[in-house]
mmCIF file of C-alpha atoms and ligand atoms in Angstrom:
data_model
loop_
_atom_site.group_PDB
_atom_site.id
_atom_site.type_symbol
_atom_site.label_atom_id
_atom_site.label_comp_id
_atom_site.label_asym_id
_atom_site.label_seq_id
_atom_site.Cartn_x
_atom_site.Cartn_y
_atom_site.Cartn_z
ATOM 1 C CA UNK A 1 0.000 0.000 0.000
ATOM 2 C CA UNK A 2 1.612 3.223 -0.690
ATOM 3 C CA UNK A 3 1.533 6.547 1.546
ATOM 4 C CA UNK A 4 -1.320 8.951 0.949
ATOM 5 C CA UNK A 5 0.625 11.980 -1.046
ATOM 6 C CA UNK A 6 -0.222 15.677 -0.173
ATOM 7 C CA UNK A 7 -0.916 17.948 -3.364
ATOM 8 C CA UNK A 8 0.798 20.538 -4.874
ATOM 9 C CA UNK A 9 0.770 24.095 -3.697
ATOM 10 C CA UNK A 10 -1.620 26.229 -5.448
ATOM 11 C CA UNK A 11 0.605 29.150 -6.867
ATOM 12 C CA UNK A 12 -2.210 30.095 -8.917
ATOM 13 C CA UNK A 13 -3.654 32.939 -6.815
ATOM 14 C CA UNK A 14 -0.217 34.990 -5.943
ATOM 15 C CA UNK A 15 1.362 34.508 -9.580
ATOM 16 C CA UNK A 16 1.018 38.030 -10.473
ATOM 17 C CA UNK A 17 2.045 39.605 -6.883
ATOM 18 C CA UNK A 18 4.412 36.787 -6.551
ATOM 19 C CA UNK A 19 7.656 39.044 -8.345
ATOM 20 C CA UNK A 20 6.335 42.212 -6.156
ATOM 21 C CA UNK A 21 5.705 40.393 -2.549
ATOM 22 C CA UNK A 22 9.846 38.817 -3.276
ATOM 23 C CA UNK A 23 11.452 42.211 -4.172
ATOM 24 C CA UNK A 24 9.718 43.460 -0.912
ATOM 25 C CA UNK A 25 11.113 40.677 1.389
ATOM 26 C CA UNK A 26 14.288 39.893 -0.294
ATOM 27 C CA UNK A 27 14.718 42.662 -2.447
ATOM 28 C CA UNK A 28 17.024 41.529 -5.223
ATOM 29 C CA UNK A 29 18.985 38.486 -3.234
ATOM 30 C CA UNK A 30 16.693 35.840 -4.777
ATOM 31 C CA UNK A 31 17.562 36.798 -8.065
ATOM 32 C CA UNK A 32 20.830 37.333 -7.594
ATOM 33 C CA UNK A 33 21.120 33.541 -6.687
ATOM 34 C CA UNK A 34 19.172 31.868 -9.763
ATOM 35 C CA UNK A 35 21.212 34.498 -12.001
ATOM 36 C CA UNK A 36 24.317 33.605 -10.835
ATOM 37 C CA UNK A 37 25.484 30.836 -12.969
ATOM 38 C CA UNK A 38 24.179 32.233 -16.286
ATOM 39 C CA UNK A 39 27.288 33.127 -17.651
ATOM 40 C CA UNK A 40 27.885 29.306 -17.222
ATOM 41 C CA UNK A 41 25.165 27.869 -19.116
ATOM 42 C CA UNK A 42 25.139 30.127 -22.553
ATOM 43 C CA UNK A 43 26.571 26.516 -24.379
ATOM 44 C CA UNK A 44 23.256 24.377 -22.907
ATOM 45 C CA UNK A 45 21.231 22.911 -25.742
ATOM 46 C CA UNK A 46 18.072 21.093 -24.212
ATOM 47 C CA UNK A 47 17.085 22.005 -20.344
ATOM 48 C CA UNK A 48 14.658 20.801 -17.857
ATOM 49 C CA UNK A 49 13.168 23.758 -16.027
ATOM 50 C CA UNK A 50 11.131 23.067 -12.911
ATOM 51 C CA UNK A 51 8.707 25.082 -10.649
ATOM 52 C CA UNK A 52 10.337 28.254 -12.515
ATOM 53 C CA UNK A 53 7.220 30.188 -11.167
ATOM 54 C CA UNK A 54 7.074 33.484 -13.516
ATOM 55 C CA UNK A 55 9.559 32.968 -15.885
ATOM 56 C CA UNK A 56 12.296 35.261 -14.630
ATOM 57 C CA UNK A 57 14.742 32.365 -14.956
ATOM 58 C CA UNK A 58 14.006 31.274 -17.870
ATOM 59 C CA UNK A 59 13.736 34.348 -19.928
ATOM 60 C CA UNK A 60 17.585 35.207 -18.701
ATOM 61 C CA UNK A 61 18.158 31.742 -19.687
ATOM 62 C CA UNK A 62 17.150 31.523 -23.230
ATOM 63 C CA UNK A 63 18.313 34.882 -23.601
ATOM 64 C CA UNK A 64 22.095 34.328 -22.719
ATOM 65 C CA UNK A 65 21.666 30.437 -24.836
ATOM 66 C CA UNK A 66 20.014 30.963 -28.289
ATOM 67 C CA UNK A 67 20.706 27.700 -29.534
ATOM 68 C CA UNK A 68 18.523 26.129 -26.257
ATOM 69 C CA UNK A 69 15.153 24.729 -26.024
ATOM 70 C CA UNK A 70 13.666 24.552 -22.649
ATOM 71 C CA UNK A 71 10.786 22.259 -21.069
ATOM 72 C CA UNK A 72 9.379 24.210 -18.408
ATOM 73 C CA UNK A 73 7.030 22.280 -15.855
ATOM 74 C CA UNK A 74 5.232 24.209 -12.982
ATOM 75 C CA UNK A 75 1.695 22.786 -11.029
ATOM 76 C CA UNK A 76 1.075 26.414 -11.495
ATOM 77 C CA UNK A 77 -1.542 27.371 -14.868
ATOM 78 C CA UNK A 78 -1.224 31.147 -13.806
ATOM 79 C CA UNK A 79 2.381 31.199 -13.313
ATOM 80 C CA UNK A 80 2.942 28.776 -16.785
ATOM 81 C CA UNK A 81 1.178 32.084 -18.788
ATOM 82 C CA UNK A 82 3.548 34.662 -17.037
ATOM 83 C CA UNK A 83 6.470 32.325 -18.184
ATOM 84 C CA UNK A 84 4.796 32.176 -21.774
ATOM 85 C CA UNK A 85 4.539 36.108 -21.783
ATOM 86 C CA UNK A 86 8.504 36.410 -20.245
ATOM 87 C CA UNK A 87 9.989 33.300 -22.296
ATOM 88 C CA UNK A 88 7.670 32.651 -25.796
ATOM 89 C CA UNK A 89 10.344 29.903 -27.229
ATOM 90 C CA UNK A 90 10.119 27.670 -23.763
ATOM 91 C CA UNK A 91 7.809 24.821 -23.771
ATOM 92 C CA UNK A 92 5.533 24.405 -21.252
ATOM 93 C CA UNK A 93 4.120 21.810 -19.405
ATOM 94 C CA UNK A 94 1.313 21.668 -16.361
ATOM 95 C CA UNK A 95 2.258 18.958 -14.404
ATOM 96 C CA UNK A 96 2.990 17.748 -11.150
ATOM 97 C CA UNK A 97 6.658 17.433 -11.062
ATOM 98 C CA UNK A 98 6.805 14.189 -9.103
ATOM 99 C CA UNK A 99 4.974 12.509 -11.898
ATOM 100 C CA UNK A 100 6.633 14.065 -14.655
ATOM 101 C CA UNK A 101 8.758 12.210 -17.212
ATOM 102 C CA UNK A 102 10.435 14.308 -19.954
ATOM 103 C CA UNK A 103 9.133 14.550 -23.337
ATOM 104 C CA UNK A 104 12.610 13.002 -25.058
ATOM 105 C CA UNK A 105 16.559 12.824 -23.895
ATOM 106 C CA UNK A 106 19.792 14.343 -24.071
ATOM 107 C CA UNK A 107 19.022 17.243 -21.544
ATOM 108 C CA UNK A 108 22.300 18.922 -21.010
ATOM 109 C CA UNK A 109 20.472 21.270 -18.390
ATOM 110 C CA UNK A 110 18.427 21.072 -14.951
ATOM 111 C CA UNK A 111 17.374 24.057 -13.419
ATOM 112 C CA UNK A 112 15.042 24.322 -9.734
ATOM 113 C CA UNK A 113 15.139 27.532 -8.046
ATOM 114 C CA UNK A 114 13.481 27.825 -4.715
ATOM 115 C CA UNK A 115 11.605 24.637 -6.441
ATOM 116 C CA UNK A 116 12.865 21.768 -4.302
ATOM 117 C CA UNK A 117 11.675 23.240 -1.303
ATOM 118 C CA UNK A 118 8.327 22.178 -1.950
ATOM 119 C CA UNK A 119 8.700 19.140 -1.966
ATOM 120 C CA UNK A 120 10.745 16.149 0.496
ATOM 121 C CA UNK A 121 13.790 14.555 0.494
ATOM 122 C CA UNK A 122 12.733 11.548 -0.829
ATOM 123 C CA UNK A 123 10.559 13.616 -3.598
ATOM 124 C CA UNK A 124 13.756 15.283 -4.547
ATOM 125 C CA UNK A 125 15.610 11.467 -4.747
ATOM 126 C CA UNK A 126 12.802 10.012 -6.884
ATOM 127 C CA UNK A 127 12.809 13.131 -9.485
ATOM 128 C CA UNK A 128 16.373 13.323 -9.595
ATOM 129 C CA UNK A 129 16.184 9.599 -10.636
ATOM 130 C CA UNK A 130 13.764 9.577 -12.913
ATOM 131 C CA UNK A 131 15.189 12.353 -15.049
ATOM 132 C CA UNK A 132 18.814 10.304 -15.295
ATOM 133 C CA UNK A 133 17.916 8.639 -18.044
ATOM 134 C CA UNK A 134 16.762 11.698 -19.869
ATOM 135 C CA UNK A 135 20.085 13.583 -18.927
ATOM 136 C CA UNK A 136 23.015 13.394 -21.392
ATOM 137 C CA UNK A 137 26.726 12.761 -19.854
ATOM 138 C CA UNK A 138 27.462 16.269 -19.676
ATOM 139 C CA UNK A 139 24.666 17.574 -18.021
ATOM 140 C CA UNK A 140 24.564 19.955 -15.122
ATOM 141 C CA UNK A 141 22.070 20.751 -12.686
ATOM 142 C CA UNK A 142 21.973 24.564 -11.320
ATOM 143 C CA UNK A 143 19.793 24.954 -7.885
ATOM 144 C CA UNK A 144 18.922 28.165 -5.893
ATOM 145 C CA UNK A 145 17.850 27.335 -2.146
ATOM 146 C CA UNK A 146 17.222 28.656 1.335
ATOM 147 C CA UNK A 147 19.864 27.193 3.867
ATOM 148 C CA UNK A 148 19.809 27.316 7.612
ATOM 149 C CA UNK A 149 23.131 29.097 8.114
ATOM 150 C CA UNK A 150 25.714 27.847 10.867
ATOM 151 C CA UNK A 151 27.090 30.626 13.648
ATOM 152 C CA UNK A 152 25.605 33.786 14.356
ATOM 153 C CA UNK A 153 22.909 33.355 11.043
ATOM 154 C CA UNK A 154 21.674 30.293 12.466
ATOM 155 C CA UNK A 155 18.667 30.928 14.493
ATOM 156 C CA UNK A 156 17.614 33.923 12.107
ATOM 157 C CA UNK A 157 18.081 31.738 9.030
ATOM 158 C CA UNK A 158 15.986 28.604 11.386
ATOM 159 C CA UNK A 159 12.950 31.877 11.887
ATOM 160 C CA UNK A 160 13.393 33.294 8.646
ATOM 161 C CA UNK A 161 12.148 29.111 6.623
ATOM 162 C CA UNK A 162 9.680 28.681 9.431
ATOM 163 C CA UNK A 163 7.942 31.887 8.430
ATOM 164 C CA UNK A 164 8.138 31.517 4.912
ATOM 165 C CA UNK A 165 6.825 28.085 4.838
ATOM 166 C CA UNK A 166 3.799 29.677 7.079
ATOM 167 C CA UNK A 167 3.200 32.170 4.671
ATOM 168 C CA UNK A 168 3.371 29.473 1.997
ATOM 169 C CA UNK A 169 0.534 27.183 3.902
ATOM 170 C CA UNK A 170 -1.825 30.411 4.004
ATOM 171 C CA UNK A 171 -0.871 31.620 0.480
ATOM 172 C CA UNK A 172 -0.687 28.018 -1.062
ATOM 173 C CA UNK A 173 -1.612 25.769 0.852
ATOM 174 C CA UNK A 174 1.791 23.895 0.798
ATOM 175 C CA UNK A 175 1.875 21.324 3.023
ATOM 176 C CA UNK A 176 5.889 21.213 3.028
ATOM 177 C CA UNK A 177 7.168 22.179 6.112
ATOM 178 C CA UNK A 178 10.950 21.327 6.090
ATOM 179 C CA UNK A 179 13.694 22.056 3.734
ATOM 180 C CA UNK A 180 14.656 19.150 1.925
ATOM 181 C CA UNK A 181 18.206 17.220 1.944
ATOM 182 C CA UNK A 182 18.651 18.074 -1.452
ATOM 183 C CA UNK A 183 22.174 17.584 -1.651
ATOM 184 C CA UNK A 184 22.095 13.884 0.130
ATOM 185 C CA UNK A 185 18.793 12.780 -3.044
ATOM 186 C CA UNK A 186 21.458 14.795 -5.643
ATOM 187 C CA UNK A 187 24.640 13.215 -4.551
ATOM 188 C CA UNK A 188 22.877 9.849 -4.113
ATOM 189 C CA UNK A 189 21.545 10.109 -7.817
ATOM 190 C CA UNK A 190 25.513 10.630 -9.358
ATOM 191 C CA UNK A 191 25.847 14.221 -8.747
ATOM 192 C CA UNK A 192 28.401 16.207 -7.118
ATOM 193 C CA UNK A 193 28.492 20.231 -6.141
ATOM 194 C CA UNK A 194 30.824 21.940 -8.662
ATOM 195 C CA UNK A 195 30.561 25.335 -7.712
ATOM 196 C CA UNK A 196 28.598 27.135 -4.827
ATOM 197 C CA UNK A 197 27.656 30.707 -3.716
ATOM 198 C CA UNK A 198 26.110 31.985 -0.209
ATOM 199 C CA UNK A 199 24.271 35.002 0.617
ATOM 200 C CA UNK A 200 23.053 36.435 2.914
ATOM 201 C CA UNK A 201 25.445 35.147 5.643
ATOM 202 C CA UNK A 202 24.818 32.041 3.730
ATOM 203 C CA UNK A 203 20.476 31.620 3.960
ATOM 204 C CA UNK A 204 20.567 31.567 0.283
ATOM 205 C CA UNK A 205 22.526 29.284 -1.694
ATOM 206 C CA UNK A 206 23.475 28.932 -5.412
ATOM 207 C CA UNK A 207 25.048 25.588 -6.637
ATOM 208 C CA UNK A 208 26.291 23.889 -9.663
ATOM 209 C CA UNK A 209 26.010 20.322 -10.045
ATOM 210 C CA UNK A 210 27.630 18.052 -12.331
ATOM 211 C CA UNK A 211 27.530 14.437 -13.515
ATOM 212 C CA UNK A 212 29.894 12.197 -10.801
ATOM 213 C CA UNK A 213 32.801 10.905 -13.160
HETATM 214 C C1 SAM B 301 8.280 28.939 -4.404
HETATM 215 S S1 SAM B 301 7.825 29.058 -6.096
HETATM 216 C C2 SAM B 301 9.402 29.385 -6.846
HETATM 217 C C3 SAM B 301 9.261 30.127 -8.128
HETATM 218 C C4 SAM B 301 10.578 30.502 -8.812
HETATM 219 N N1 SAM B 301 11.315 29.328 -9.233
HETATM 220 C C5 SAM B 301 11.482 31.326 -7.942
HETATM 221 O O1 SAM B 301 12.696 31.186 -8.077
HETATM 222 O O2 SAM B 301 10.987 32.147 -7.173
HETATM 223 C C6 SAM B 301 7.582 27.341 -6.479
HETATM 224 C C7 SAM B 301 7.075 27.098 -7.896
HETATM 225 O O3 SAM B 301 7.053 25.674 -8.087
HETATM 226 C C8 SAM B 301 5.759 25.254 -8.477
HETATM 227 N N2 SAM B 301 5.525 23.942 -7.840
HETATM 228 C C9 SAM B 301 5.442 23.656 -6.523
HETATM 229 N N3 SAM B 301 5.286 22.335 -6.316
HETATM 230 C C10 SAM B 301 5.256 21.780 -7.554
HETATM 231 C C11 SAM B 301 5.147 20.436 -8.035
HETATM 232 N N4 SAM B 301 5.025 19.399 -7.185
HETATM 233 N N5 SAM B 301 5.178 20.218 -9.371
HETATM 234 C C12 SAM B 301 5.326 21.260 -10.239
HETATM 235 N N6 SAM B 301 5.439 22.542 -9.849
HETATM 236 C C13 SAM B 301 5.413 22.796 -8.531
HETATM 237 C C14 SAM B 301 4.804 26.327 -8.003
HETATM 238 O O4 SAM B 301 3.614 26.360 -8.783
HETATM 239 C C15 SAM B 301 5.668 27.579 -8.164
HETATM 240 O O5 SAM B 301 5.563 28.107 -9.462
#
């Protein structure tokens, strides 16, 4: 018998705020850490964009890589049309990501920004598995993710994902209440961090995975 799964959150109804209500909490820091390994990805061909929200990530995207085609997949109808508007060449796909298998192979690209967190450790193991065989040798996977600091940022970091995954239950109705192991599913699925950057005093992280040798 398997275990009773919670839904998705519903992103639906903050889509269009969703932009404003981050620049007023985190002013520019979010984007700053899903733009930071651009420069890095202008030779990707094929990518896998999850729970991209708005689009922001993947119009920068396509517009540093011509050559690339991007699947985007999001639970989120409202915030699939924003991406559409921001991003017209990505294709897009309404879809639970835990059940998603992609359209084709040879994905040289995986990008989940603040995506992850929705979902548990052993939801981020069983997608990172399931898109292996999709993935061509080469590929790389870029994340952007909150991160309970260590030292002095510790217990602020600890408030500062408690409140946000409040405000997520009331906005969304997210059911997620923990921050995921994500490196532990990534590392265990024949990945290994590349390349990292904090902010914040380290609540925000922005990594670069690539395939284990
Ligand atoms: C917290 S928002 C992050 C949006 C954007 N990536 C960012 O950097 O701010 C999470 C996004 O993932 C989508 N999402 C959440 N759970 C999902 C799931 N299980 N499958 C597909 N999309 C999901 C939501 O609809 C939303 O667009």
């Amino acid at each position: 018998m398997s275990a009773r799964r919670e839904a998705p959150g519903n992103f639906d109804g903050v889509a269009r705020a969703y932009r404003w209500l981050e620049y007023m909490t985190f002013a520019r820091a979010l984007e700053r850490c899903r733009f930071a390994f651009i420069p890095a990805l202008a030779d990707r061909r094929k990518a896998l964009i999850f729970g991209d929200g708005d689009g922001r990530f993947t119009s920068r995207l396509t517009a540093a890589a011509p050559g690339l085609s991007a699947d985007c997949v999001d639970a989120s109808a409202r915030m699939l049309e924003l991406l559409r508007e921001r991003a017209p060449r990505a294709r897009t796909h309404l879809a639970d990501a835990r059940d998603f298998s992609p359209p084709g192979a040879g994905y040289d690209l995986v990008a989940t920004h603040f995506f992850l967190d929705c979902l548990t450790t052993e939801e981020v193991a069983a997608l990172a598995e399931r898109l292996n065989p999709s993935l061509s040798a080469q590929a790389v996977w870029v994340v952007s993710e909150f991160s309970i600091a260590s030292g002095f940022w510790a217990m602020p970091s600890a408030a500062l994902v408690r409140a946000l995954y409040l405000a997520f239950r009331i906005l969304t109705g997210l059911r997620t209440t923990r921050l995921p192991d994500h490196g532990a599913a990534l590392r265990a699925a024949g990945w290994r961090l590349s390349d990292e950057r904090r902010l914040l005093g380290g609540m925000l992280r922005a990594e670069f995975w690539r395939r284990a040798a």
